[in-house]
C-alpha positions in Angstrom: 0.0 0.0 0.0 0.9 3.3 -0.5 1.7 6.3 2.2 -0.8 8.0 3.4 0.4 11.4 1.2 1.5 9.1 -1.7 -2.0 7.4 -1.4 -3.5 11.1 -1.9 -1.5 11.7 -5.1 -2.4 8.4 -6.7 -6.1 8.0 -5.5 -7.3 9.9 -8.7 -5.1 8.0 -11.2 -6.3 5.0 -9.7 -9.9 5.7 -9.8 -9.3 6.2 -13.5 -7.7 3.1 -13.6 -10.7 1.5 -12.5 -13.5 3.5 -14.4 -11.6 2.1 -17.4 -11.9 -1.6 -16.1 -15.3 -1.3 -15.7 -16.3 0.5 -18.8 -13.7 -0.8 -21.5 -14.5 -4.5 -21.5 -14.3 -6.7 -24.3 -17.9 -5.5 -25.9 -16.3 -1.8 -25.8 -13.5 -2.7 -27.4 -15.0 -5.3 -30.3 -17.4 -2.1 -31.0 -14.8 0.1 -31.5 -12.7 -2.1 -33.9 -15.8 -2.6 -36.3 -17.0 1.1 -36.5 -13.0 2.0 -37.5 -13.3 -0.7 -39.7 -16.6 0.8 -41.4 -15.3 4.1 -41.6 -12.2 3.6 -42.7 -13.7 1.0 -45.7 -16.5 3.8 -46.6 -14.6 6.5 -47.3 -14.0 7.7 -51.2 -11.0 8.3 -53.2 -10.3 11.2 -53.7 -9.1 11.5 -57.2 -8.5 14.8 -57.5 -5.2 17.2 -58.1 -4.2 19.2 -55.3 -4.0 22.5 -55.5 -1.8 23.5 -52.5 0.6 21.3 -50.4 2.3 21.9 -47.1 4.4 19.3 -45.9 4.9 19.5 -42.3 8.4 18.4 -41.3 8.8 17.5 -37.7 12.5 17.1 -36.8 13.0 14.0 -34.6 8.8 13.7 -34.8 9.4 9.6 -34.5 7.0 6.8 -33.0 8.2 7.6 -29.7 7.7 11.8 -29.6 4.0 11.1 -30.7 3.6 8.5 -28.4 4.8 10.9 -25.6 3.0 14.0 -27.3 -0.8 12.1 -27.0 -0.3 10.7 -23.7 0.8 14.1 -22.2 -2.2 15.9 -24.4 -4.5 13.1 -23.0 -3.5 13.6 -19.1 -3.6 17.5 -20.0 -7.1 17.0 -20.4 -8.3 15.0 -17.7 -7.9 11.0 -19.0 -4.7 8.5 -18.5 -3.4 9.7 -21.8 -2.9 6.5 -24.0 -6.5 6.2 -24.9 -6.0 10.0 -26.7 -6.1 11.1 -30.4 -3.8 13.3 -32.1 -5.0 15.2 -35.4 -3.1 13.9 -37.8 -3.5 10.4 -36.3 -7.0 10.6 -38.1 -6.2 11.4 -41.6 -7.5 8.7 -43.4 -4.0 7.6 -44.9 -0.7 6.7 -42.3 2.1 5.5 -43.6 5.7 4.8 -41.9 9.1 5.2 -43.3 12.7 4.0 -42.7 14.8 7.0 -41.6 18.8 6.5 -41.9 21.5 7.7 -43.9 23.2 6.0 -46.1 26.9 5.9 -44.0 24.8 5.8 -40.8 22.3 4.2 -39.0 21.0 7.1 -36.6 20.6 9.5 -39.1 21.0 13.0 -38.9 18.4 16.1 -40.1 20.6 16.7 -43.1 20.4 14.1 -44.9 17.0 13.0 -43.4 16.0 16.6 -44.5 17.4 15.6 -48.5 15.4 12.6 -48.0 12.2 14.1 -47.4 12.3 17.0 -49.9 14.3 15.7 -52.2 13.5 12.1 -52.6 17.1 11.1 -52.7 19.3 9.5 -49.1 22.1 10.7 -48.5 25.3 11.3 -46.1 24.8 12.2 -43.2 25.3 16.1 -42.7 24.9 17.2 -46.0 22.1 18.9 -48.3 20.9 18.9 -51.2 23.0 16.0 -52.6 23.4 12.3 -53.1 25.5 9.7 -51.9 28.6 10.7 -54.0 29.4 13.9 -51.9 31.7 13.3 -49.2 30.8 15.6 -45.5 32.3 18.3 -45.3 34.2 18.1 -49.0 33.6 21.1 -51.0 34.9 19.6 -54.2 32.5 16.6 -54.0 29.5 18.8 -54.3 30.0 19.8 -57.4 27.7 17.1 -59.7 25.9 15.3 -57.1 23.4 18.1 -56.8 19.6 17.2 -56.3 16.6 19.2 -56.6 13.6 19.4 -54.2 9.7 19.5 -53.8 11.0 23.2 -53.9 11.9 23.2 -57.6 9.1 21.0 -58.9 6.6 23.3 -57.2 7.6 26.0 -59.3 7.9 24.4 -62.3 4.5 23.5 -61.9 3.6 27.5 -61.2 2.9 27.5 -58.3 4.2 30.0 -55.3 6.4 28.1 -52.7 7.2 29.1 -49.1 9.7 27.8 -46.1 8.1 28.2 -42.2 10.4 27.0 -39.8 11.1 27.0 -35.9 14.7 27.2 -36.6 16.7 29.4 -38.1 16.1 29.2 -42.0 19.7 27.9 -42.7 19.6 25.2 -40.3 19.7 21.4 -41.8 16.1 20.7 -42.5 14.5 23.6 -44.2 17.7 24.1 -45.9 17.3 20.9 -47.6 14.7 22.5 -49.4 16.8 24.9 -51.1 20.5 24.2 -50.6 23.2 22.6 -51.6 26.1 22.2 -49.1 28.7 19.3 -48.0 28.5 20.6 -44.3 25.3 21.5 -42.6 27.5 23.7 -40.6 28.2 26.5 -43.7 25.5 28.3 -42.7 27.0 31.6 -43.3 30.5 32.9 -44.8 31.6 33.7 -41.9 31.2 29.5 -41.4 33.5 28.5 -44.9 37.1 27.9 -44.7 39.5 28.9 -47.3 39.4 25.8 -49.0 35.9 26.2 -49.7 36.0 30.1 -50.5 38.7 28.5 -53.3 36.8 25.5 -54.1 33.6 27.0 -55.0 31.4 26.7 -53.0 28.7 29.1 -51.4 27.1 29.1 -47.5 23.6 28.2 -46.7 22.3 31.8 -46.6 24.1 32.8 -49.4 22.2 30.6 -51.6 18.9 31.0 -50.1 18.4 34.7 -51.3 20.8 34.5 -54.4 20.1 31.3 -55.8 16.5 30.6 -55.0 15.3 34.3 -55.5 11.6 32.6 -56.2 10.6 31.8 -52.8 7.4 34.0 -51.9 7.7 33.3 -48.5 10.7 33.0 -46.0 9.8 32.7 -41.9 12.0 31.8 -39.4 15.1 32.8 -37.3 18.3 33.0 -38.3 19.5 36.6 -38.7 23.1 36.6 -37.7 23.6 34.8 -40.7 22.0 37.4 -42.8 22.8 41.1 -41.7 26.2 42.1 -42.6 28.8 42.8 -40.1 28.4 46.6 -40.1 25.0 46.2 -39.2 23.4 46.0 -35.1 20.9 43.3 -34.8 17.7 45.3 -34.6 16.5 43.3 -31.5 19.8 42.5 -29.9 21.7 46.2 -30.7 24.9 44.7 -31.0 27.0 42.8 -33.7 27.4 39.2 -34.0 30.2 37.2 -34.8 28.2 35.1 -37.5 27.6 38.3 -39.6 28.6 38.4 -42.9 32.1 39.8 -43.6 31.0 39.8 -47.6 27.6 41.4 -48.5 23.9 42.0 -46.2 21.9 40.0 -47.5 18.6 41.5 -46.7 19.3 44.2 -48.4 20.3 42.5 -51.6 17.2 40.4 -51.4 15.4 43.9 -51.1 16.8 45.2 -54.1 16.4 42.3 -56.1 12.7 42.5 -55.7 12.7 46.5 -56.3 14.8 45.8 -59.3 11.9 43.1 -60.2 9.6 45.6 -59.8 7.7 42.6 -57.1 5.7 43.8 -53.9 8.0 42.8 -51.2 8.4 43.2 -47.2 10.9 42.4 -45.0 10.3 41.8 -41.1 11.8 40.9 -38.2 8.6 41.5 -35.4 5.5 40.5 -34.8 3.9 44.2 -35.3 5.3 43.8 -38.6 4.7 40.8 -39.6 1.0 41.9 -38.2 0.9 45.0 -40.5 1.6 42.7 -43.5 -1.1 42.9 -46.5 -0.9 39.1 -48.4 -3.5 40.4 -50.9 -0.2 43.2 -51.4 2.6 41.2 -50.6 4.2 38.9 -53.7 7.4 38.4 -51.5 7.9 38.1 -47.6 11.1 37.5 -45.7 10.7 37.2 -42.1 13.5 36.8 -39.4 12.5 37.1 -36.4 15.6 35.7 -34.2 19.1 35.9 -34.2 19.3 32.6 -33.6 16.6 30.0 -33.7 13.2 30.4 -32.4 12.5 30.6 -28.6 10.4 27.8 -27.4 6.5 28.7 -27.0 7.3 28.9 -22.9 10.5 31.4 -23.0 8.3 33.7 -25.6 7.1 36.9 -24.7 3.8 37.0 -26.1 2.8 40.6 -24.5 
């Protein structure tokens, strides 16, 4: 038996316990297979061509996170936890994967990231390319380039968009876009000599002057973007990730006044707030230095 204050804490999660027992018998639980069953065998095809897609990406989202996320939802709201539904766990189609890289069995975002968008596996820590790039080898970039879901969407017309938690140059939205042999050269200020001589251009660099497209860019990431004469707005001071070549929201600015495209950049949410979609053709937002804060450390005033 439990202590007496120990008895206290448990006394409703056992009286849970055993309103299950008593409700959930084997007639509960027959019912409940053969109603999924008719629902799921009922519903129509649908034939028809999507017009829009957005592919939610969870980093590290496997069997286990959900698992924790719907008992913690559940027990949020009242029940044991395990008996709870998430949204997406009712979508008519589920479907698992097996997520590695090819020179590793615990995979990393990179090449997970390549996998998802761009179809192809890959090496661990890199983007944007197949097996024949070697991590972290500038030279060995150069051919094995892939495209992504990013590329076929606008060949298909259609406006395209990255929303991410992170900052916009970290491994898995950058898969979308990128082409690197280290996940790490997110900004110049992150390439070596070698690869300043070997070709090869950071993360940030090629978001805004290789993929000048994208409609819509959200996230954090900053530092990586404002050149190093410039004070982070929100921060006033300097980092020591900021470009020592070009600012690069100001050459994505002028690139959309010299493309005569309705454009706005922001960096807050009164900003962001003020902005007019029905006006906007082109939105960069970055609204950290770094990566997102977490919903609890945010300041939401």
């Amino acid at each position: 038996m439990f202590p007496g204050q120990e008895r206290v804490r448990y006394l409703p999660w056992l009286m849970s316990m055993v309103a299950c027992a008593l409700t959930q018998d084997a007639a509960y639980w027959n019912t409940h297979a053969q109603e999924t069953l008719k629902k799921m065998m009922g519903q129509k095809h649908n034939t028809n061509v999507a017009k829009n897609v957005i592919l939610f990406l969870g980093d590290g989202l496997g069997i286990s996170t959900v698992t924790a996320s719907r008992i913690y939802k559940g027990q949020l709201q009242g029940q044991t936890g395990e008996e709870n539904v998430m949204a997406y766990e009712k979508f008519a189609y589920t479907g698992l994967i097996k997520t590695y890289n090819t020179d590793q069995q615990v995979p990393d975002s990179a090449g997970t990231g390549t996998a998802f968008l761009c179809g192809v596996k890959a090496k661990a820590g890199t983007l944007g390319l197949d097996d024949i790039a070697e991590y972290s080898n500038c030279t060995s970039q150069h051919g094995a380039e892939v495209t992504s879901i990013l590329n076929w969407s606008k060949k298909e017309g259609k406006s395209t968009g990255i929303v991410t938690t992170t900052r916009v140059t970290h491994a898995t939205p950058a898969a979308a876009y990128a082409h690197a042999a280290a996940r790490g050269w997110e900004g110049d200020t992150e390439l070596g000599t070698e690869e300043v001589e070997g070709g090869c251009r950071d993360i940030a660099y090629q978001l805004v002057m290789n993929n000048s497209d994208v409609n819509v860019i959200l996230g954090g990431g900053r530092r990586y973007f404002l050149s190093e004469n410039k004070t982070d707005p929100e921060l006033n001071a300097t980092s020591r990730y900021q470009r020592a070549d070009l600012d690069l929201v100001d050459e994505w600015t002028k690139d959309k006044i010299d493309r005569n495209s309705s454009h706005r950049y922001v960096w807050n949410n009164e900003q962001f707030s003020a902005v007019d979609p029905e006006k906007t053709d082109h939105l960069l937002g970055l609204f950290e230095s770094s990566h997102m804060q977490y919903e609890h450390a945010r300041n939401t005033g």
